[in-house]
PDB file of C-alpha atoms in Angstrom:
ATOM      1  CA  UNK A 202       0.000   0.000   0.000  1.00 52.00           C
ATOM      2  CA  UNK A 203       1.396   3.180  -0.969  1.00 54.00           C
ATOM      3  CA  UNK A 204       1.153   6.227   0.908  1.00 57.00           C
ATOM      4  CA  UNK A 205       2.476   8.956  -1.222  1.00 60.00           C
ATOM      5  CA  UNK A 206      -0.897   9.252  -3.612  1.00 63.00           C
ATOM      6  CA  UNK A 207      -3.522   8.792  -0.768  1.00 66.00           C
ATOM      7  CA  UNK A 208      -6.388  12.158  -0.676  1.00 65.00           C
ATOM      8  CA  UNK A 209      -3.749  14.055  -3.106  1.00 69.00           C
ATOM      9  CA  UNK A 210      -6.526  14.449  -6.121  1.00 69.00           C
ATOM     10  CA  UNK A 211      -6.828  18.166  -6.448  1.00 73.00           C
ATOM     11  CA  UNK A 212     -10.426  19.604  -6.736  1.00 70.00           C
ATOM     12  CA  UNK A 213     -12.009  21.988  -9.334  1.00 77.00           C
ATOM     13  CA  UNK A 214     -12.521  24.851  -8.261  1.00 76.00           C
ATOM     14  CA  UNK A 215     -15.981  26.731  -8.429  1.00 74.00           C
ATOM     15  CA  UNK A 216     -16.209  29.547 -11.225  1.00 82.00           C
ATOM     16  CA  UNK A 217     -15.755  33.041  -9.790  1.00 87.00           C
ATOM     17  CA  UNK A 218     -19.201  34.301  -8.615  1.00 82.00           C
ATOM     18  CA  UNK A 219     -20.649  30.948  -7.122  1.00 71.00           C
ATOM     19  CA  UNK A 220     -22.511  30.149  -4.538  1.00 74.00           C
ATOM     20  CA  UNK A 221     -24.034  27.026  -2.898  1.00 75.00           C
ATOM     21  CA  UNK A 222     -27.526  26.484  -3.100  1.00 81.00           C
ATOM     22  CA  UNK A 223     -29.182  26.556  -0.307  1.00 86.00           C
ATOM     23  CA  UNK A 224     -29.865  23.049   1.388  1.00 91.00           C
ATOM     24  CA  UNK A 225     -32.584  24.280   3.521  1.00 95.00           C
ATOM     25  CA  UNK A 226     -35.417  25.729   2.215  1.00 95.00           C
ATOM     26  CA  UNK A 227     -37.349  29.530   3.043  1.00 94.00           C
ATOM     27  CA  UNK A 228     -39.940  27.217   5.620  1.00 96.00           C
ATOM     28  CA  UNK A 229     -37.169  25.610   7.621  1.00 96.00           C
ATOM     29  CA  UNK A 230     -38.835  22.730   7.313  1.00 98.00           C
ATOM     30  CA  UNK A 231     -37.499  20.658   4.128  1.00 98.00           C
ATOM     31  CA  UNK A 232     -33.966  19.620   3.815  1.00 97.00           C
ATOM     32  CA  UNK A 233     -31.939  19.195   0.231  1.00 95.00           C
ATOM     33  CA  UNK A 234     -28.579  16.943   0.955  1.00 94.00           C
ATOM     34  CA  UNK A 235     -25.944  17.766  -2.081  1.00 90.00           C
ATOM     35  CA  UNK A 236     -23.381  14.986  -2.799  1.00 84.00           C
ATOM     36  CA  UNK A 237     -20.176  15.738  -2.901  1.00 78.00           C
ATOM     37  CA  UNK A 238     -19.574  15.121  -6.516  1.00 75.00           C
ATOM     38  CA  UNK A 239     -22.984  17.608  -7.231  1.00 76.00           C
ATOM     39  CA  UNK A 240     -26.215  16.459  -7.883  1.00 84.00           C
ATOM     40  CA  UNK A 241     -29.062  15.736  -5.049  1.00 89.00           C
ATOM     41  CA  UNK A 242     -29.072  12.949  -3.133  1.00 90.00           C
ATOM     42  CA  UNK A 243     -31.605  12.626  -1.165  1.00 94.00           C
ATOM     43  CA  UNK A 244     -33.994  15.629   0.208  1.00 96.00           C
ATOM     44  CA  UNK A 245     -35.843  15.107   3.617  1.00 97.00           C
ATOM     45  CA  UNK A 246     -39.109  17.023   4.875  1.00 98.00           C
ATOM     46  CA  UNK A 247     -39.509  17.607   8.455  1.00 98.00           C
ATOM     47  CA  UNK A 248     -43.061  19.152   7.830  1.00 97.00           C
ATOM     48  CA  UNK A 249     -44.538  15.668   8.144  1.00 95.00           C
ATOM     49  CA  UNK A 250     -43.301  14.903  11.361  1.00 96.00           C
ATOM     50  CA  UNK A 251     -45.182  14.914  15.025  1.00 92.00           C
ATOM     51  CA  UNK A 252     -44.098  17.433  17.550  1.00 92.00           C
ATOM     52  CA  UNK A 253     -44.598  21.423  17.087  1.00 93.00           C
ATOM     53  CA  UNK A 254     -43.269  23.338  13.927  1.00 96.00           C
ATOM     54  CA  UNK A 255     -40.293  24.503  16.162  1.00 96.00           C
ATOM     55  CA  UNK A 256     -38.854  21.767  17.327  1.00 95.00           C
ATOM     56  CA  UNK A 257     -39.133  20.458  14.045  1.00 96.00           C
ATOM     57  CA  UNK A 258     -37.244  23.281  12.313  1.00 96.00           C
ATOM     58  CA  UNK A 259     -34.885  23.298  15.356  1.00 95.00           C
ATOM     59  CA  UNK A 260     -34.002  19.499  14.381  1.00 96.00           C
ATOM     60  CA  UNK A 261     -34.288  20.533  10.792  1.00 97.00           C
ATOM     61  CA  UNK A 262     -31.557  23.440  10.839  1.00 96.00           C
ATOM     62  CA  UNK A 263     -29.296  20.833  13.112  1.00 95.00           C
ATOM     63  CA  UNK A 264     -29.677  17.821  10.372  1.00 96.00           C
ATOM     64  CA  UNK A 265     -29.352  20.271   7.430  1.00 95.00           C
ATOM     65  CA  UNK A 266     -25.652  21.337   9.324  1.00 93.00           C
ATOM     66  CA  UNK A 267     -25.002  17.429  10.289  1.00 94.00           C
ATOM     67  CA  UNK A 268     -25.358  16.860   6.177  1.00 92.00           C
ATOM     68  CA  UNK A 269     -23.945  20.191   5.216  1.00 82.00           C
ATOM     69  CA  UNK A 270     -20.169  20.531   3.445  1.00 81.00           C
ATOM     70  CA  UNK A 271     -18.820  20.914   7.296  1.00 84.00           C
ATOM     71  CA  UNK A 272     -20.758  17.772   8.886  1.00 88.00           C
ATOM     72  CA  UNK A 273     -20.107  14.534   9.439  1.00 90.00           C
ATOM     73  CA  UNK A 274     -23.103  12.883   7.762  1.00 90.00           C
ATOM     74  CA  UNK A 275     -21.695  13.084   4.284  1.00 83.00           C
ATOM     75  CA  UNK A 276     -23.988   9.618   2.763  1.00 87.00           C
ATOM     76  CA  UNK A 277     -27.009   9.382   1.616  1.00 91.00           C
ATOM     77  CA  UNK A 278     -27.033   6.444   4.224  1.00 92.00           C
ATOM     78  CA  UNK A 279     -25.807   8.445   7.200  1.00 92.00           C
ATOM     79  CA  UNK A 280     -28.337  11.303   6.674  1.00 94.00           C
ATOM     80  CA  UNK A 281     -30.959   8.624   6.565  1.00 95.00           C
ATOM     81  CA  UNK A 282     -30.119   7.211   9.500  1.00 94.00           C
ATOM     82  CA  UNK A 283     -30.480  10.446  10.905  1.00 95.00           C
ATOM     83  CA  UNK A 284     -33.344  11.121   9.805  1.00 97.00           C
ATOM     84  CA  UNK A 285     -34.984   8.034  11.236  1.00 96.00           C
ATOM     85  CA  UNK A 286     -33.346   8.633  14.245  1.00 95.00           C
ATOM     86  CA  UNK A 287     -34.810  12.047  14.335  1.00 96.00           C
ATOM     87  CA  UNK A 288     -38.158  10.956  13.382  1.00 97.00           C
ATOM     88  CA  UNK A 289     -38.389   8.009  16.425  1.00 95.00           C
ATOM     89  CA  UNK A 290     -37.584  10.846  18.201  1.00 96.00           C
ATOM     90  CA  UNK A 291     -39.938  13.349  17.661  1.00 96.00           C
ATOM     91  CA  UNK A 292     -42.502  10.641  17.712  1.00 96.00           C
ATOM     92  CA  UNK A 293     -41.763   9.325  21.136  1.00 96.00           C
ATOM     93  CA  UNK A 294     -41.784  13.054  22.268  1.00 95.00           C
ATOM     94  CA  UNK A 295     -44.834  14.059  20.778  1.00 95.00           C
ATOM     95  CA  UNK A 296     -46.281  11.428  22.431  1.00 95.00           C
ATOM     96  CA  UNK A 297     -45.439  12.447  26.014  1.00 94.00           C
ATOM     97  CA  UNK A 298     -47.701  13.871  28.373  1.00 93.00           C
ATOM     98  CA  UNK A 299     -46.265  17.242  28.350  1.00 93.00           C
ATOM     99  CA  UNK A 300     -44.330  17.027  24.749  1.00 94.00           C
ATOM    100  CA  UNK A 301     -41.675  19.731  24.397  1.00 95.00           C
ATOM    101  CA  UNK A 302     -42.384  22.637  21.745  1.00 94.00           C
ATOM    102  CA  UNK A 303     -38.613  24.444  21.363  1.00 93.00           C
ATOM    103  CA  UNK A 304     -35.720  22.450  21.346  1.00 91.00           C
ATOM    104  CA  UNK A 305     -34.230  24.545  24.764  1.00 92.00           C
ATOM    105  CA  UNK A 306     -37.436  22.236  26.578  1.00 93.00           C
ATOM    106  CA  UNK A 307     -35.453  19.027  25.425  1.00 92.00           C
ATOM    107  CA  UNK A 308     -33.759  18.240  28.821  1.00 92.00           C
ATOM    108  CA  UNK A 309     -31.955  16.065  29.879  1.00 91.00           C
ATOM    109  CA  UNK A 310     -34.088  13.671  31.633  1.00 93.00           C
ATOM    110  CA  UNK A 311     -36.381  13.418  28.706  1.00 93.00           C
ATOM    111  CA  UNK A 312     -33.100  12.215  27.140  1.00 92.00           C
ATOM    112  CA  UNK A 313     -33.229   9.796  29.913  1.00 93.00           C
ATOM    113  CA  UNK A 314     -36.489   8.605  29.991  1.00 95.00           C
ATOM    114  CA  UNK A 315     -36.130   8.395  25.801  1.00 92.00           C
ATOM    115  CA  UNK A 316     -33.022   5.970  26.223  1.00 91.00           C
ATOM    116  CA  UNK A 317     -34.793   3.731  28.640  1.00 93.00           C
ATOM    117  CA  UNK A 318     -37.672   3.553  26.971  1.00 93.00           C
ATOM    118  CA  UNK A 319     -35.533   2.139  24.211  1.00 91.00           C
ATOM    119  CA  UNK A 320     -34.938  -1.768  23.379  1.00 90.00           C
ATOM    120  CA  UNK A 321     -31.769  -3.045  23.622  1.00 89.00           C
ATOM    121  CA  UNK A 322     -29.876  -3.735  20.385  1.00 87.00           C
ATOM    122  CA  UNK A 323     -28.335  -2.087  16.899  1.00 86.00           C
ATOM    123  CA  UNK A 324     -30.700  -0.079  16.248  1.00 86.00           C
ATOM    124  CA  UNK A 325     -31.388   1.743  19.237  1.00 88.00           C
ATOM    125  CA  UNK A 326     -27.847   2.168  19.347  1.00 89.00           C
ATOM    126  CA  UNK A 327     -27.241   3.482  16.230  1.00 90.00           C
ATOM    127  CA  UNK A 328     -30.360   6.125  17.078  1.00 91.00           C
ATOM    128  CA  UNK A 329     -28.758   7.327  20.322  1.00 89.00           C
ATOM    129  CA  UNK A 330     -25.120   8.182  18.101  1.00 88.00           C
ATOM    130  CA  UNK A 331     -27.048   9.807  15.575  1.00 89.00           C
ATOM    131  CA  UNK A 332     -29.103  12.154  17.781  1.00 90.00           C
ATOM    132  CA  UNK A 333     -26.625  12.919  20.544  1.00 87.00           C
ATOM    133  CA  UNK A 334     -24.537  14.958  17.761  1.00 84.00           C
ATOM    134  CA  UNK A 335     -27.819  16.715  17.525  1.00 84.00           C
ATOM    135  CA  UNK A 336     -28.474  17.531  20.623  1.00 76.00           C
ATOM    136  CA  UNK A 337     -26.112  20.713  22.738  1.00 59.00           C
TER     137      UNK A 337
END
């Protein structure tokens, strides 16, 4: 295995005057995910999902940064997963008997209570990773 070549492609630049589209749209609420290469792939709407518009958008602003050029979910597969994550989420809260409406009411005993409520295995792992890079 050679080392000398490894992550030494060089990148086209962007023609003068360019700017990135905007992954998140005007309501907050729906979320474009650009591959790295261009192109779309995948877009994700958080209007759809159960809890109150600001949480969602809240969620929606921290996923859209997560999948942005700077985060770490840079696959279609990894946004996903975030996305689900996100969604069981919101669900579970919105289903509580006083359900949060700003993400600043996410404390950290609903964390808690969330995690226990949780089965044991993969997936509920792989939900708690995904969401605690979400969460301050």
């Amino acid at each position: 295995m050679g080392s000398g070549r490894r992550h030494r492609r060089i990148a086209e630049l962007p023609e003068i005057g360019w700017v990135r589209t905007a992954s998140l749209d005007e309501s907050g609420l729906h979320v474009t995910v650009y591959g790295e290469a261009g192109g779309i792939e995948a877009r994700y709407d958080f209007s759809k999902l159960e809890c109150g518009v600001q949480l969602r958008r809240s969620f929606a602003t921290a996923f859209d940064s997560q999948s942005g050029p700077n985060g770490t979910w840079r696959s279609k597969g990894s946004c996903t997963a975030g996305f689900i994550a996100i969604r069981a989420f919101l669900s579970w809260m919105s289903a509580q008997e006083f359900p949060p409406q700003t993400a600043s009411q996410v404390s950290p005993r609903l964390w808690i209570q969330w995690r226990l409520s949780m089965p044991i295995g993969n997936s509920s792992r792989s939900k708690l990773l995904a969401l605690r890079t979400l969460l301050p």
